[in-house]
Coordinates of C-alpha atoms in Angstrom, one line a residue:
M1 CA -53.8 19.1 -8.9
T2 CA -56.5 21.5 -9.7
L3 CA -57.6 20.8 -13.6
H4 CA -59.0 23.8 -15.7
P5 CA -61.6 23.9 -18.1
Y6 CA -59.5 25.2 -20.7
T7 CA -56.0 26.0 -20.9
L8 CA -54.0 28.8 -23.0
G9 CA -51.0 28.1 -24.7
I10 CA -48.4 31.3 -25.4
D11 CA -44.9 31.1 -26.9
I12 CA -43.2 34.3 -26.3
S13 CA -40.3 36.2 -28.5
K14 CA -39.4 39.3 -27.9
H15 CA -41.7 41.4 -30.2
H16 CA -44.6 39.3 -30.2
L17 CA -46.7 36.9 -28.2
D18 CA -48.5 33.6 -30.1
V19 CA -51.9 32.8 -27.9
Y20 CA -53.3 29.6 -28.5
D21 CA -56.3 28.9 -27.6
S22 CA -58.4 25.8 -26.5
R23 CA -61.5 26.8 -26.2
D24 CA -61.9 27.1 -29.9
A25 CA -58.8 25.7 -30.8
T26 CA -57.9 29.3 -32.7
T27 CA -54.2 31.3 -32.5
R28 CA -53.5 35.4 -32.5
R29 CA -50.8 36.8 -32.3
I30 CA -50.4 40.2 -30.2
A31 CA -47.8 42.4 -29.9
N32 CA -45.3 42.4 -27.0
T33 CA -45.9 45.2 -25.5
A34 CA -47.5 46.5 -22.2
P35 CA -50.7 48.0 -23.8
E36 CA -51.8 44.5 -25.6
V37 CA -50.3 42.4 -22.8
T38 CA -52.4 43.5 -20.5
T39 CA -55.2 44.2 -22.8
L40 CA -55.0 40.1 -22.4
A41 CA -54.5 40.0 -19.4
Q42 CA -57.6 41.4 -18.9
A43 CA -59.8 39.7 -20.2
L44 CA -58.8 37.2 -18.7
T45 CA -60.0 38.4 -15.5
G46 CA -62.3 36.2 -13.9
R47 CA -62.1 33.1 -16.5
D48 CA -61.1 30.2 -14.9
C49 CA -58.6 28.5 -17.3
L50 CA -55.0 28.4 -17.2
V51 CA -52.4 30.1 -19.2
V52 CA -48.5 28.3 -19.9
L53 CA -46.1 30.1 -21.3
E54 CA -42.4 29.1 -21.2
A55 CA -39.0 30.8 -19.3
T56 CA -37.8 33.2 -21.4
G57 CA -35.8 35.4 -19.6
H58 CA -36.5 39.3 -19.1
Y59 CA -38.9 38.3 -22.2
D60 CA -42.2 37.2 -20.6
G61 CA -41.8 39.6 -17.7
T62 CA -44.8 41.8 -19.0
L63 CA -46.7 39.0 -19.2
R64 CA -45.9 37.9 -16.2
R65 CA -46.4 40.8 -14.6
A66 CA -50.0 41.5 -16.4
L67 CA -51.2 37.8 -15.8
A68 CA -50.2 38.8 -11.9
E69 CA -51.9 41.8 -11.9
A70 CA -55.0 40.3 -13.5
D71 CA -54.9 37.7 -11.0
V72 CA -55.1 35.4 -13.7
V73 CA -53.5 31.9 -12.8
H74 CA -50.2 30.8 -15.6
A75 CA -47.6 28.4 -14.8
R76 CA -43.9 29.1 -16.8
V77 CA -42.8 26.0 -17.3
N78 CA -38.9 24.9 -18.2
P79 CA -38.3 25.3 -22.2
E80 CA -36.4 22.0 -22.1
Q81 CA -39.4 19.9 -20.3
A82 CA -41.9 22.1 -22.9
R83 CA -39.6 19.9 -25.6
H84 CA -39.6 17.1 -24.1
F85 CA -43.6 17.3 -24.1
A86 CA -43.2 17.9 -27.8
R87 CA -41.3 15.0 -28.4
A88 CA -42.8 12.8 -26.8
T89 CA -46.0 13.6 -28.6
G90 CA -44.8 13.2 -31.7
K91 CA -44.0 17.1 -33.1
R92 CA -41.4 17.8 -34.4
A93 CA -41.9 20.5 -36.6
K94 CA -41.3 23.9 -34.3
T95 CA -43.0 27.5 -35.4
D96 CA -44.6 29.8 -32.9
A97 CA -47.7 28.7 -33.7
I98 CA -47.0 25.2 -33.0
D99 CA -45.3 25.8 -30.1
A100 CA -48.0 28.1 -28.4
R101 CA -50.8 24.9 -28.8
M102 CA -48.4 22.7 -27.4
L103 CA -47.9 25.0 -24.1
A104 CA -51.7 24.0 -24.1
E105 CA -51.8 20.7 -24.8
L106 CA -49.2 20.5 -22.0
G107 CA -51.2 22.6 -20.0
Q108 CA -54.4 20.1 -19.9
R109 CA -52.4 16.9 -19.6
L110 CA -49.6 17.4 -17.0
A111 CA -51.6 20.7 -15.3
P112 CA -48.4 22.1 -14.3
R113 CA -48.4 23.5 -10.3
P114 CA -49.2 27.6 -11.5
C115 CA -46.7 30.5 -10.4
P116 CA -46.7 31.4 -6.5
P117 CA -48.4 35.0 -5.9
D118 CA -46.0 38.1 -7.5
D119 CA -43.5 39.9 -4.8
P120 CA -42.4 43.5 -5.5
A121 CA -39.5 43.4 -3.3
R122 CA -38.7 39.5 -4.1
S123 CA -38.8 40.3 -7.6
A124 CA -36.6 43.4 -7.1
L125 CA -34.1 41.7 -4.4
A126 CA -33.9 39.1 -7.4
G127 CA -32.8 41.4 -10.1
L128 CA -30.5 42.8 -7.9
S129 CA -28.9 39.9 -6.9
R130 CA -28.8 38.9 -10.6
R131 CA -26.5 41.6 -11.1
R132 CA -24.5 41.0 -8.7
D133 CA -24.0 37.9 -10.2
Q134 CA -22.7 39.5 -13.6
L135 CA -20.3 42.0 -12.3
V136 CA -18.3 39.0 -9.9
A137 CA -18.6 37.3 -13.2
M138 CA -17.0 40.3 -14.6
R139 CA -14.6 40.4 -12.3
K140 CA -13.1 36.9 -12.5
Q141 CA -12.2 36.9 -16.0
E142 CA -10.6 40.3 -15.1
R143 CA -8.5 38.8 -12.7
T144 CA -8.4 36.0 -15.7
R145 CA -6.6 38.5 -18.1
R146 CA -5.0 40.5 -15.7
G147 CA -3.1 37.4 -14.5
E148 CA -1.8 37.2 -18.5
L149 CA -0.6 40.4 -19.3
D150 CA 2.2 42.5 -18.6
D151 CA 1.9 45.4 -20.9
P152 CA 1.4 48.2 -18.7
L153 CA -1.2 50.3 -20.4
L154 CA -3.1 47.4 -20.2
V155 CA -2.3 46.3 -16.3
E156 CA -3.3 49.8 -15.9
S157 CA -6.9 49.9 -17.7
L158 CA -7.0 46.4 -16.0
D159 CA -6.9 47.0 -12.5
A160 CA -9.1 50.4 -13.0
H161 CA -11.8 48.4 -14.0
L162 CA -11.7 46.0 -11.3
A163 CA -11.6 49.1 -8.7
W164 CA -14.3 50.7 -10.4
L165 CA -15.9 46.4 -10.2
D166 CA -14.9 46.0 -6.6
Q167 CA -16.7 49.5 -5.6
A168 CA -20.0 48.2 -7.8
V169 CA -20.3 45.1 -6.7
T170 CA -20.1 46.7 -2.5
Q171 CA -22.4 49.0 -3.6
L172 CA -25.3 46.1 -4.4
D173 CA -24.4 44.0 -1.2
H174 CA -25.7 47.2 0.3
A175 CA -28.3 47.6 -1.5
I176 CA -29.6 43.9 -1.1
A177 CA -28.7 44.2 2.8
E178 CA -31.3 47.5 2.7
L179 CA -33.6 45.7 1.2
V180 CA -33.8 42.9 3.0
R181 CA -33.8 44.6 6.1
T182 CA -36.2 47.3 5.2
T183 CA -38.6 44.3 4.2
P184 CA -39.8 42.2 7.2
P185 CA -41.0 38.8 5.6
L186 CA -37.5 38.8 3.8
A187 CA -35.9 40.0 7.3
H188 CA -37.6 37.5 8.5
D189 CA -36.8 34.0 6.3
A190 CA -33.1 34.7 5.6
A191 CA -32.4 35.2 9.2
L192 CA -34.1 31.7 9.4
L193 CA -32.1 30.6 6.7
R194 CA -28.7 32.1 8.1
S195 CA -29.5 30.1 11.0
V196 CA -27.9 26.9 9.1
P197 CA -24.0 26.3 9.1
G198 CA -23.2 27.5 4.9
I199 CA -25.4 29.5 4.6
G200 CA -24.6 33.0 4.4
P201 CA -25.4 36.4 2.8
V202 CA -25.2 36.2 -0.6
A203 CA -26.4 32.4 -0.4
A204 CA -29.3 33.6 1.3
T205 CA -30.2 35.9 -1.3
V206 CA -30.0 33.7 -3.8
L207 CA -32.4 31.9 -2.3
L208 CA -35.1 34.2 -1.2
A209 CA -34.8 35.8 -4.7
Q210 CA -34.6 32.2 -6.5
L211 CA -36.6 29.8 -4.6
P212 CA -40.0 31.5 -3.8
E213 CA -41.3 28.1 -3.2
L214 CA -39.3 27.0 -0.3
G215 CA -41.5 26.6 2.4
S216 CA -44.4 25.9 0.7
I217 CA -43.8 22.9 -0.9
S218 CA -43.0 19.1 0.2
A219 CA -39.1 17.8 0.1
K220 CA -38.9 15.9 -2.9
P221 CA -40.8 18.6 -5.0
I222 CA -38.5 21.5 -3.8
A223 CA -36.0 19.2 -5.3
A224 CA -36.7 17.5 -8.1
L225 CA -39.9 19.8 -9.7
A226 CA -39.5 20.4 -13.2
G227 CA -35.5 19.6 -12.3
L228 CA -35.9 22.2 -9.4
A229 CA -32.1 23.1 -8.1
G230 CA -31.0 19.9 -10.5
L231 CA -30.4 18.6 -6.5
A232 CA -32.4 15.4 -7.3
P233 CA -29.7 12.3 -8.1
F234 CA -31.5 11.6 -12.3
N235 CA -30.8 7.7 -12.5
N236 CA -29.4 6.2 -15.4
D237 CA -30.0 2.0 -16.0
S238 CA -31.6 0.3 -18.3
G239 CA -31.7 -3.8 -18.4
A240 CA -29.1 -4.8 -16.4
F241 CA -26.7 -1.5 -16.9
R242 CA -26.8 1.1 -13.8
G243 CA -25.3 4.0 -14.5
K244 CA -24.2 6.9 -12.7
R245 CA -27.0 9.4 -11.3
S246 CA -26.3 12.9 -11.9
V247 CA -28.0 15.9 -11.5
R248 CA -28.7 18.1 -14.2
G249 CA -31.5 21.1 -15.0
G250 CA -32.6 23.3 -12.3
R251 CA -31.5 26.9 -11.5
T252 CA -28.1 26.6 -12.2
R253 CA -27.5 29.7 -9.4
V254 CA -29.2 27.9 -6.7
R255 CA -27.8 24.6 -7.2
Q256 CA -23.9 26.6 -7.1
A257 CA -25.0 28.5 -4.0
L258 CA -26.0 25.6 -2.3
Y259 CA -23.0 24.0 -2.7
M260 CA -20.4 26.7 -1.9
A261 CA -22.8 26.3 0.8
A262 CA -22.4 22.1 1.4
L263 CA -18.9 23.1 1.4
T264 CA -18.7 24.4 4.4
A265 CA -21.4 22.6 6.4
A266 CA -19.2 19.9 5.6
R267 CA -17.0 21.0 8.3
S268 CA -19.0 21.9 10.7
K269 CA -20.0 20.8 14.2
T270 CA -23.7 20.1 13.6
I271 CA -25.3 17.4 12.1
L272 CA -24.5 18.5 8.8
G273 CA -20.7 17.4 9.3
D274 CA -21.3 14.7 10.6
F275 CA -24.1 12.9 8.0
H276 CA -21.1 14.5 5.8
Q277 CA -18.5 12.8 7.5
R278 CA -20.8 9.4 7.3
L279 CA -20.8 9.6 4.0
R280 CA -17.0 9.6 3.0
D281 CA -16.8 6.9 5.5
A282 CA -18.8 4.4 3.6
G283 CA -16.3 5.4 1.0
K284 CA -18.6 8.1 -1.3
P285 CA -16.9 9.9 -3.7
P286 CA -15.9 13.7 -2.2
K287 CA -18.2 15.3 -5.1
L288 CA -21.4 13.0 -4.9
A289 CA -20.8 13.5 -0.9
L290 CA -21.4 17.3 -1.0
I291 CA -24.2 17.1 -3.7
A292 CA -26.0 14.5 -1.0
L293 CA -25.2 17.1 2.0
A294 CA -26.9 19.9 -0.6
R295 CA -29.9 18.2 -1.3
K296 CA -29.8 17.3 2.7
L297 CA -29.0 21.3 3.0
L298 CA -32.3 22.2 0.8
T299 CA -34.6 20.1 2.2
T300 CA -33.7 21.2 5.7
L301 CA -34.0 25.2 4.9
N302 CA -37.3 24.2 3.3
A303 CA -38.6 22.7 6.6
I304 CA -36.8 25.6 8.6
V305 CA -39.2 28.1 6.4
R306 CA -42.4 26.1 6.6
A307 CA -42.0 25.8 10.1
Q308 CA -40.6 29.4 10.8
S309 CA -37.9 27.3 13.8
P310 CA -34.2 28.1 13.3
F311 CA -31.8 25.5 12.7
A312 CA -31.0 23.5 15.9
K313 CA -27.4 23.3 16.1
A314 CA -27.0 21.3 19.0

């Protein structure tokens, strides 16, 4: 854990940023535009500070890129974690200025893990992967609609759209494969990931794009850091009550990819398949056994990337 002399909390919206500086307890507002954000980031270059911001989708993209280019240490925290912290410290009111101050305080008290260095190729891969997921989801919706209609005109429209979606997904698959092939670090890590049973091209892409921490931190943090991947079951106990453990939060797409990979790994003639079978033989419910296997997959992948050694199937 690295402690910094002071922190900046930045609340992000579509059009502006509210910046709280813990040195003088002041808040100021700037436009969420490249020139304004670049000026802010450059002013922080060389200073021993930590910038804390919430993960807000694409609205924080300009800020993250500017901070990375200026070599400013910054942490991107889960909005749910930020709200829980605010409630725990008695902050019920919510304004942009209050949120910025709360993020700065969170940075001082919890010292969240800084974001890894920006990787343009990995960012591009994330964009392609995200767009592919959007089109696949859209195709699933259109197929459902297709099965509910019998009007020839509507059926023709849906068939044309489905054909376009099939082609668009195929084009993205080619673009993803080409990007990985022509980027040696991605190609190397993809080969390592795909040596593991259940990890196909889609799962490997999701892991490369959305889990850059893979191989750089230990097993428990990779599964549970800020709900990472949502595969660490949370206790639900109080007094004599023992509730069911559950998984929640984290990076939903990563969790989905690992769960689907676990379905295949469970049928493999490897230590992963044996692990799943032992759980089922011990009476574990099917879904719980698959979640446990998905977590084991994640820790195995983490170890493989760290050791730079492929999966041993024997």
